[in-house]
């Protein structure tokens, strides 16, 4: 029996480098690795590959891919997944947590408590969790208010009316 004990999240900010070597790109685990508990690694790698395909397809014939532009776009692709993975993990840190980490954890805990009682919120959260929708999905005022209010007393599910 074998186990994989390295479960740390790691992200290298290649997109912040002032200069980037010609003919080089970095993607996949060389840029961003996730705690396997969240199940995001393969999906993020697929999104990165799709970005590479799009950028290669959009360039003119015989024009090299601009690696620095690729790294900046790649950082945007990984940003929301990175926040979803690292915010709950930071709650375990022994150091003092910043206000935005505390707020993020409060919101995620409230969301997780409310999702089983609200079919529309469940659908939105499912899309976010499975990375078929972006994090702004939850910014819809109707959904956001449901998270802020929390689960209904007595655990009764909300109706599916908008």
CSV table of C-alpha atoms in Angstrom, one decimal:
chain,number,residue,atom,x,y,z
A,1,UNK,CA,0.0,0.0,0.0
A,2,UNK,CA,1.3,3.5,-0.9
A,3,UNK,CA,0.0,6.8,0.1
A,4,UNK,CA,0.6,10.4,-1.0
A,5,UNK,CA,1.4,12.6,2.0
A,6,UNK,CA,2.1,15.9,0.3
A,7,UNK,CA,-1.2,17.7,0.4
A,8,UNK,CA,0.0,21.3,0.4
A,9,UNK,CA,-1.4,23.9,-2.0
A,10,UNK,CA,1.4,25.6,-4.0
A,11,UNK,CA,1.2,28.4,-6.6
A,12,UNK,CA,4.2,30.0,-8.3
A,13,UNK,CA,3.6,33.5,-9.6
A,14,UNK,CA,5.3,33.2,-13.0
A,15,UNK,CA,2.8,35.9,-14.2
A,16,UNK,CA,4.6,38.5,-12.1
A,17,UNK,CA,8.0,38.0,-13.6
A,18,UNK,CA,9.2,41.1,-15.4
A,19,UNK,CA,10.9,39.1,-18.1
A,20,UNK,CA,10.0,35.7,-19.5
A,21,UNK,CA,12.2,33.4,-21.6
A,22,UNK,CA,11.3,33.1,-25.3
A,23,UNK,CA,9.8,29.7,-26.2
A,24,UNK,CA,8.9,28.7,-22.7
A,25,UNK,CA,5.5,28.2,-21.0
A,26,UNK,CA,4.7,26.7,-17.6
A,27,UNK,CA,1.4,25.0,-16.8
A,28,UNK,CA,-0.1,22.2,-14.7
A,29,UNK,CA,1.5,21.3,-11.5
A,30,UNK,CA,4.6,23.4,-12.3
A,31,UNK,CA,2.4,26.5,-11.8
A,32,UNK,CA,-0.3,25.4,-9.3
A,33,UNK,CA,-0.8,22.3,-7.2
A,34,UNK,CA,-3.8,21.7,-5.0
A,35,UNK,CA,-4.6,19.8,-1.9
A,36,UNK,CA,-6.1,16.6,-3.4
A,37,UNK,CA,-9.0,16.8,-0.9
A,38,UNK,CA,-10.7,19.4,-3.1
A,39,UNK,CA,-10.4,17.4,-6.4
A,40,UNK,CA,-9.5,20.5,-8.5
A,41,UNK,CA,-6.1,19.6,-9.9
A,42,UNK,CA,-7.2,17.7,-13.0
A,43,UNK,CA,-9.9,20.1,-13.8
A,44,UNK,CA,-7.6,23.1,-13.5
A,45,UNK,CA,-5.0,21.3,-15.7
A,46,UNK,CA,-7.7,20.8,-18.3
A,47,UNK,CA,-8.7,24.5,-18.2
A,48,UNK,CA,-5.0,25.4,-18.6
A,49,UNK,CA,-4.7,23.1,-21.6
A,50,UNK,CA,-7.8,24.6,-23.1
A,51,UNK,CA,-6.3,28.1,-22.7
A,52,UNK,CA,-3.1,26.9,-24.4
A,53,UNK,CA,-5.1,25.5,-27.3
A,54,UNK,CA,-7.1,28.7,-27.7
A,55,UNK,CA,-3.9,30.9,-27.7
A,56,UNK,CA,-2.1,28.6,-30.1
A,57,UNK,CA,-5.1,28.7,-32.4
A,58,UNK,CA,-5.5,32.4,-32.3
A,59,UNK,CA,-1.9,33.3,-33.2
A,60,UNK,CA,-0.8,34.0,-36.7
A,61,UNK,CA,1.0,31.3,-38.7
A,62,UNK,CA,4.7,31.0,-37.7
A,63,UNK,CA,4.3,33.5,-34.9
A,64,UNK,CA,5.6,32.2,-31.6
A,65,UNK,CA,3.3,32.1,-28.6
A,66,UNK,CA,4.0,35.0,-26.2
A,67,UNK,CA,4.9,33.1,-23.0
A,68,UNK,CA,4.5,36.1,-20.8
A,69,UNK,CA,1.0,36.8,-22.0
A,70,UNK,CA,0.2,33.1,-21.6
A,71,UNK,CA,1.3,33.1,-18.0
A,72,UNK,CA,-0.8,36.2,-17.2
A,73,UNK,CA,-3.9,34.6,-18.7
A,74,UNK,CA,-3.1,31.4,-16.9
A,75,UNK,CA,-3.0,33.2,-13.6
A,76,UNK,CA,-6.6,34.4,-14.2
A,77,UNK,CA,-7.7,30.8,-15.1
A,78,UNK,CA,-6.3,29.4,-11.8
A,79,UNK,CA,-7.3,32.4,-9.5
A,80,UNK,CA,-10.8,31.3,-8.4
A,81,UNK,CA,-9.8,27.7,-7.9
A,82,UNK,CA,-6.8,28.8,-5.9
A,83,UNK,CA,-9.0,30.9,-3.6
A,84,UNK,CA,-11.5,28.1,-3.1
A,85,UNK,CA,-8.8,25.7,-2.1
A,86,UNK,CA,-6.6,28.0,0.1
A,87,UNK,CA,-9.3,29.9,2.0
A,88,UNK,CA,-10.6,27.0,4.0
A,89,UNK,CA,-7.1,25.6,4.5
A,90,UNK,CA,-6.0,28.9,6.0
A,91,UNK,CA,-8.5,28.4,8.8
A,92,UNK,CA,-6.2,25.7,10.1
A,93,UNK,CA,-3.2,28.1,10.4
A,94,UNK,CA,-2.0,28.9,13.9
A,95,UNK,CA,-1.2,32.5,13.0
A,96,UNK,CA,-3.7,35.3,13.3
A,97,UNK,CA,-6.1,35.2,10.3
A,98,UNK,CA,-6.7,38.3,8.2
A,99,UNK,CA,-10.2,39.7,8.0
A,100,UNK,CA,-10.7,38.6,4.4
A,101,UNK,CA,-9.8,35.0,5.3
A,102,UNK,CA,-12.2,35.1,8.3
A,103,UNK,CA,-14.9,36.6,6.1
A,104,UNK,CA,-14.3,34.0,3.3
A,105,UNK,CA,-14.5,31.1,5.8
A,106,UNK,CA,-17.6,32.5,7.4
A,107,UNK,CA,-19.3,32.8,3.9
A,108,UNK,CA,-18.2,29.3,2.9
A,109,UNK,CA,-19.5,27.8,6.1
A,110,UNK,CA,-22.8,29.6,5.8
A,111,UNK,CA,-23.0,28.5,2.1
A,112,UNK,CA,-22.4,24.9,3.0
A,113,UNK,CA,-25.0,25.0,5.8
A,114,UNK,CA,-27.6,26.6,3.5
A,115,UNK,CA,-27.0,24.5,0.3
A,116,UNK,CA,-28.9,21.4,1.4
A,117,UNK,CA,-32.0,23.4,2.1
A,118,UNK,CA,-32.1,25.5,-1.1
A,119,UNK,CA,-32.4,23.8,-4.6
A,120,UNK,CA,-31.4,26.9,-6.6
A,121,UNK,CA,-28.4,27.6,-4.3
A,122,UNK,CA,-27.4,23.9,-4.6
A,123,UNK,CA,-27.4,24.1,-8.4
A,124,UNK,CA,-25.3,27.3,-8.4
A,125,UNK,CA,-22.9,25.8,-5.8
A,126,UNK,CA,-22.6,22.6,-7.8
A,127,UNK,CA,-21.6,24.6,-10.9
A,128,UNK,CA,-19.0,26.5,-8.9
A,129,UNK,CA,-17.7,23.4,-7.2
A,130,UNK,CA,-17.4,21.4,-10.5
A,131,UNK,CA,-15.9,24.5,-12.2
A,132,UNK,CA,-18.6,24.7,-14.9
A,133,UNK,CA,-19.5,28.2,-13.6
A,134,UNK,CA,-17.4,31.0,-12.2
A,135,UNK,CA,-17.4,32.3,-8.6
A,136,UNK,CA,-19.5,35.3,-9.7
A,137,UNK,CA,-22.4,32.9,-10.0
A,138,UNK,CA,-23.0,33.4,-6.2
A,139,UNK,CA,-22.9,37.2,-6.6
A,140,UNK,CA,-26.5,37.1,-7.9
A,141,UNK,CA,-28.3,39.1,-5.3
A,142,UNK,CA,-31.1,36.5,-5.0
A,143,UNK,CA,-28.5,33.8,-4.2
A,144,UNK,CA,-26.2,36.0,-2.1
A,145,UNK,CA,-29.1,37.0,0.1
A,146,UNK,CA,-30.0,33.4,0.7
A,147,UNK,CA,-26.5,32.6,1.9
A,148,UNK,CA,-26.4,35.7,4.1
A,149,UNK,CA,-29.8,34.8,5.7
A,150,UNK,CA,-28.7,31.2,6.1
A,151,UNK,CA,-30.8,28.0,6.3
A,152,UNK,CA,-34.5,28.3,7.1
A,153,UNK,CA,-35.6,27.5,10.7
A,154,UNK,CA,-36.5,23.8,11.1
A,155,UNK,CA,-34.4,22.8,8.1
A,156,UNK,CA,-37.3,23.2,5.7
A,157,UNK,CA,-36.2,23.4,2.1
A,158,UNK,CA,-36.9,26.7,0.2
A,159,UNK,CA,-39.2,26.5,-2.7
A,160,UNK,CA,-37.7,26.8,-6.2
A,161,UNK,CA,-39.5,30.0,-7.1
A,162,UNK,CA,-37.3,32.8,-8.2
